[in-house]
């Protein structure tokens, strides 16, 4: 089962003693995982971010997520053990309407906007977990 590290969740009783829970869920408090129930959601956006369109329904299966943040040092151990290459380190698929710089490996980077700039996120080619800025 894929592990998705999308957000940090801090919930009491994060691990339920279910037979299907990953072994790490029971090994230590630092390795707790929570089961997220799947469902249907709208993915994409049409008018404001045309490269994300068209908006469409997607189905996500149940999945497990870490209850606590993963540090870069912990993630480095995972990469060394598995050879994993993150999405930000691979060339993205060709998306019609995407800006040219968004067709290079990279990631969205958070930056506090100025008074006249309402953009909190900017695409940075080459940004990944090793190079977050």
PDB file of C-alpha atoms in Angstrom:
ATOM      1  CA  UNK A   1       0.000   0.000   0.000  1.00  0.00           C
ATOM      2  CA  UNK A   2       1.316   3.442  -0.881  1.00  0.00           C
ATOM      3  CA  UNK A   3       2.248   5.827   1.894  1.00  0.00           C
ATOM      4  CA  UNK A   4       1.129   9.358   1.185  1.00  0.00           C
ATOM      5  CA  UNK A   5       2.789  12.175   3.057  1.00  0.00           C
ATOM      6  CA  UNK A   6       0.416  15.020   2.285  1.00  0.00           C
ATOM      7  CA  UNK A   7      -0.320  16.771   5.553  1.00  0.00           C
ATOM      8  CA  UNK A   8       0.506  16.549   9.204  1.00  0.00           C
ATOM      9  CA  UNK A   9      -2.304  15.113  11.265  1.00  0.00           C
ATOM     10  CA  UNK A  10      -2.270  15.337  15.031  1.00  0.00           C
ATOM     11  CA  UNK A  11      -5.124  13.259  16.337  1.00  0.00           C
ATOM     12  CA  UNK A  12      -5.640  11.475  19.628  1.00  0.00           C
ATOM     13  CA  UNK A  13      -5.880   7.744  19.224  1.00  0.00           C
ATOM     14  CA  UNK A  14      -4.206   7.876  15.832  1.00  0.00           C
ATOM     15  CA  UNK A  15      -3.585   4.141  15.542  1.00  0.00           C
ATOM     16  CA  UNK A  16      -6.459   1.752  15.776  1.00  0.00           C
ATOM     17  CA  UNK A  17      -5.627  -1.876  16.611  1.00  0.00           C
ATOM     18  CA  UNK A  18      -6.822  -3.227  13.276  1.00  0.00           C
ATOM     19  CA  UNK A  19      -5.346  -6.294  11.626  1.00  0.00           C
ATOM     20  CA  UNK A  20      -4.750  -4.271   8.440  1.00  0.00           C
ATOM     21  CA  UNK A  21      -2.796  -1.492  10.179  1.00  0.00           C
ATOM     22  CA  UNK A  22       0.834  -1.229   9.080  1.00  0.00           C
ATOM     23  CA  UNK A  23       3.282  -2.834  11.543  1.00  0.00           C
ATOM     24  CA  UNK A  24       4.921   0.569  12.118  1.00  0.00           C
ATOM     25  CA  UNK A  25       1.612   1.757  13.560  1.00  0.00           C
ATOM     26  CA  UNK A  26       2.177  -0.462  16.568  1.00  0.00           C
ATOM     27  CA  UNK A  27       5.969  -0.193  16.928  1.00  0.00           C
ATOM     28  CA  UNK A  28       6.395   3.248  18.487  1.00  0.00           C
ATOM     29  CA  UNK A  29       4.587   6.489  19.210  1.00  0.00           C
ATOM     30  CA  UNK A  30       6.813   8.245  16.671  1.00  0.00           C
ATOM     31  CA  UNK A  31       5.688   5.880  13.894  1.00  0.00           C
ATOM     32  CA  UNK A  32       1.919   6.095  14.366  1.00  0.00           C
ATOM     33  CA  UNK A  33      -0.284   6.026  11.306  1.00  0.00           C
ATOM     34  CA  UNK A  34      -3.950   6.799  10.777  1.00  0.00           C
ATOM     35  CA  UNK A  35      -6.329   5.296   8.255  1.00  0.00           C
ATOM     36  CA  UNK A  36      -7.977   7.872   5.988  1.00  0.00           C
ATOM     37  CA  UNK A  37     -11.274   6.816   4.452  1.00  0.00           C
ATOM     38  CA  UNK A  38     -11.344   7.117   0.679  1.00  0.00           C
ATOM     39  CA  UNK A  39     -14.035   8.839  -1.314  1.00  0.00           C
ATOM     40  CA  UNK A  40     -14.823  10.952  -4.347  1.00  0.00           C
ATOM     41  CA  UNK A  41     -13.573  14.522  -4.761  1.00  0.00           C
ATOM     42  CA  UNK A  42     -13.303  17.177  -7.461  1.00  0.00           C
ATOM     43  CA  UNK A  43      -9.770  17.418  -8.815  1.00  0.00           C
ATOM     44  CA  UNK A  44      -8.569  20.325 -10.920  1.00  0.00           C
ATOM     45  CA  UNK A  45      -9.647  23.894 -11.407  1.00  0.00           C
ATOM     46  CA  UNK A  46     -10.821  25.595 -14.548  1.00  0.00           C
ATOM     47  CA  UNK A  47     -10.805  29.382 -14.792  1.00  0.00           C
ATOM     48  CA  UNK A  48      -8.060  30.516 -12.373  1.00  0.00           C
ATOM     49  CA  UNK A  49      -5.481  27.746 -12.949  1.00  0.00           C
ATOM     50  CA  UNK A  50      -6.126  26.466 -16.495  1.00  0.00           C
ATOM     51  CA  UNK A  51      -3.185  24.033 -16.254  1.00  0.00           C
ATOM     52  CA  UNK A  52      -5.130  22.194 -13.529  1.00  0.00           C
ATOM     53  CA  UNK A  53      -8.287  21.796 -15.601  1.00  0.00           C
ATOM     54  CA  UNK A  54     -10.592  20.480 -16.529  1.00  0.00           C
ATOM     55  CA  UNK A  55     -12.155  19.902 -13.142  1.00  0.00           C
ATOM     56  CA  UNK A  56     -13.252  16.268 -12.848  1.00  0.00           C
ATOM     57  CA  UNK A  57     -14.280  13.707 -10.238  1.00  0.00           C
ATOM     58  CA  UNK A  58     -11.655  11.331  -8.865  1.00  0.00           C
ATOM     59  CA  UNK A  59     -11.955   8.301  -6.585  1.00  0.00           C
ATOM     60  CA  UNK A  60      -9.366   7.728  -3.848  1.00  0.00           C
ATOM     61  CA  UNK A  61      -9.121   4.416  -1.995  1.00  0.00           C
ATOM     62  CA  UNK A  62      -8.621   4.253   1.760  1.00  0.00           C
ATOM     63  CA  UNK A  63      -4.985   4.893   2.684  1.00  0.00           C
ATOM     64  CA  UNK A  64      -2.672   5.178   5.687  1.00  0.00           C
ATOM     65  CA  UNK A  65      -0.836   8.394   6.556  1.00  0.00           C
ATOM     66  CA  UNK A  66       1.746   9.206   9.190  1.00  0.00           C
ATOM     67  CA  UNK A  67       0.229  10.884  12.238  1.00  0.00           C
ATOM     68  CA  UNK A  68       3.295  13.071  12.668  1.00  0.00           C
ATOM     69  CA  UNK A  69       5.644  14.977  10.390  1.00  0.00           C
ATOM     70  CA  UNK A  70       8.520  13.163   8.725  1.00  0.00           C
ATOM     71  CA  UNK A  71      11.875  14.937   9.018  1.00  0.00           C
ATOM     72  CA  UNK A  72      14.216  15.310   6.057  1.00  0.00           C
ATOM     73  CA  UNK A  73      16.682  13.036   7.893  1.00  0.00           C
ATOM     74  CA  UNK A  74      14.003  10.320   8.248  1.00  0.00           C
ATOM     75  CA  UNK A  75      12.972  10.759   4.616  1.00  0.00           C
ATOM     76  CA  UNK A  76      16.641  10.525   3.512  1.00  0.00           C
ATOM     77  CA  UNK A  77      16.860   7.112   5.233  1.00  0.00           C
ATOM     78  CA  UNK A  78      13.715   6.011   3.368  1.00  0.00           C
ATOM     79  CA  UNK A  79      15.142   7.204   0.011  1.00  0.00           C
ATOM     80  CA  UNK A  80      18.444   5.436   0.668  1.00  0.00           C
ATOM     81  CA  UNK A  81      16.663   2.194   1.578  1.00  0.00           C
ATOM     82  CA  UNK A  82      14.155   2.221  -1.298  1.00  0.00           C
ATOM     83  CA  UNK A  83      15.708   4.280  -4.105  1.00  0.00           C
ATOM     84  CA  UNK A  84      12.497   6.336  -4.206  1.00  0.00           C
ATOM     85  CA  UNK A  85      12.434   9.349  -6.529  1.00  0.00           C
ATOM     86  CA  UNK A  86       9.786  11.924  -5.629  1.00  0.00           C
ATOM     87  CA  UNK A  87       7.409  13.534  -8.107  1.00  0.00           C
ATOM     88  CA  UNK A  88       9.298  16.835  -7.688  1.00  0.00           C
ATOM     89  CA  UNK A  89      12.504  15.133  -8.873  1.00  0.00           C
ATOM     90  CA  UNK A  90      10.979  13.760 -12.091  1.00  0.00           C
ATOM     91  CA  UNK A  91       9.959  15.620 -15.219  1.00  0.00           C
ATOM     92  CA  UNK A  92       6.200  16.197 -14.991  1.00  0.00           C
ATOM     93  CA  UNK A  93       3.843  14.985 -17.708  1.00  0.00           C
ATOM     94  CA  UNK A  94       3.168  17.378 -20.568  1.00  0.00           C
ATOM     95  CA  UNK A  95       0.061  19.329 -19.591  1.00  0.00           C
ATOM     96  CA  UNK A  96      -1.684  21.479 -22.157  1.00  0.00           C
ATOM     97  CA  UNK A  97      -1.758  25.115 -21.034  1.00  0.00           C
ATOM     98  CA  UNK A  98       0.975  24.719 -18.401  1.00  0.00           C
ATOM     99  CA  UNK A  99       3.586  27.464 -18.180  1.00  0.00           C
ATOM    100  CA  UNK A 100       6.974  26.361 -19.632  1.00  0.00           C
ATOM    101  CA  UNK A 101       8.718  26.484 -16.226  1.00  0.00           C
ATOM    102  CA  UNK A 102       6.068  24.134 -14.833  1.00  0.00           C
ATOM    103  CA  UNK A 103       7.187  21.458 -17.304  1.00  0.00           C
ATOM    104  CA  UNK A 104      10.543  21.106 -15.497  1.00  0.00           C
ATOM    105  CA  UNK A 105      11.099  18.973 -12.382  1.00  0.00           C
ATOM    106  CA  UNK A 106      10.299  21.114  -9.358  1.00  0.00           C
ATOM    107  CA  UNK A 107       7.681  21.993  -6.797  1.00  0.00           C
ATOM    108  CA  UNK A 108       5.432  24.724  -5.499  1.00  0.00           C
ATOM    109  CA  UNK A 109       7.276  26.742  -2.834  1.00  0.00           C
ATOM    110  CA  UNK A 110       5.462  28.812  -0.207  1.00  0.00           C
ATOM    111  CA  UNK A 111       6.497  32.441   0.093  1.00  0.00           C
ATOM    112  CA  UNK A 112       4.911  35.268   2.055  1.00  0.00           C
ATOM    113  CA  UNK A 113       3.489  37.691  -0.500  1.00  0.00           C
ATOM    114  CA  UNK A 114       4.166  41.403  -0.594  1.00  0.00           C
ATOM    115  CA  UNK A 115       1.368  43.902  -0.149  1.00  0.00           C
ATOM    116  CA  UNK A 116       0.581  43.958  -3.864  1.00  0.00           C
ATOM    117  CA  UNK A 117       1.190  40.268  -4.501  1.00  0.00           C
ATOM    118  CA  UNK A 118      -1.523  37.790  -3.533  1.00  0.00           C
ATOM    119  CA  UNK A 119       0.430  34.738  -4.703  1.00  0.00           C
ATOM    120  CA  UNK A 120       1.435  32.629  -1.719  1.00  0.00           C
ATOM    121  CA  UNK A 121       2.870  29.793  -3.804  1.00  0.00           C
ATOM    122  CA  UNK A 122       5.279  29.911  -6.721  1.00  0.00           C
ATOM    123  CA  UNK A 123       6.626  27.161  -8.962  1.00  0.00           C
ATOM    124  CA  UNK A 124      10.385  26.674  -8.535  1.00  0.00           C
ATOM    125  CA  UNK A 125      12.211  24.427 -10.987  1.00  0.00           C
ATOM    126  CA  UNK A 126      14.614  22.182  -9.086  1.00  0.00           C
ATOM    127  CA  UNK A 127      12.822  22.530  -5.717  1.00  0.00           C
ATOM    128  CA  UNK A 128      12.434  19.195  -3.946  1.00  0.00           C
ATOM    129  CA  UNK A 129      12.900  17.738  -0.467  1.00  0.00           C
ATOM    130  CA  UNK A 130      16.679  18.163  -0.742  1.00  0.00           C
ATOM    131  CA  UNK A 131      16.328  21.732  -2.075  1.00  0.00           C
ATOM    132  CA  UNK A 132      13.122  23.121  -0.484  1.00  0.00           C
ATOM    133  CA  UNK A 133      13.768  26.810  -1.204  1.00  0.00           C
TER     134      UNK A 133
END
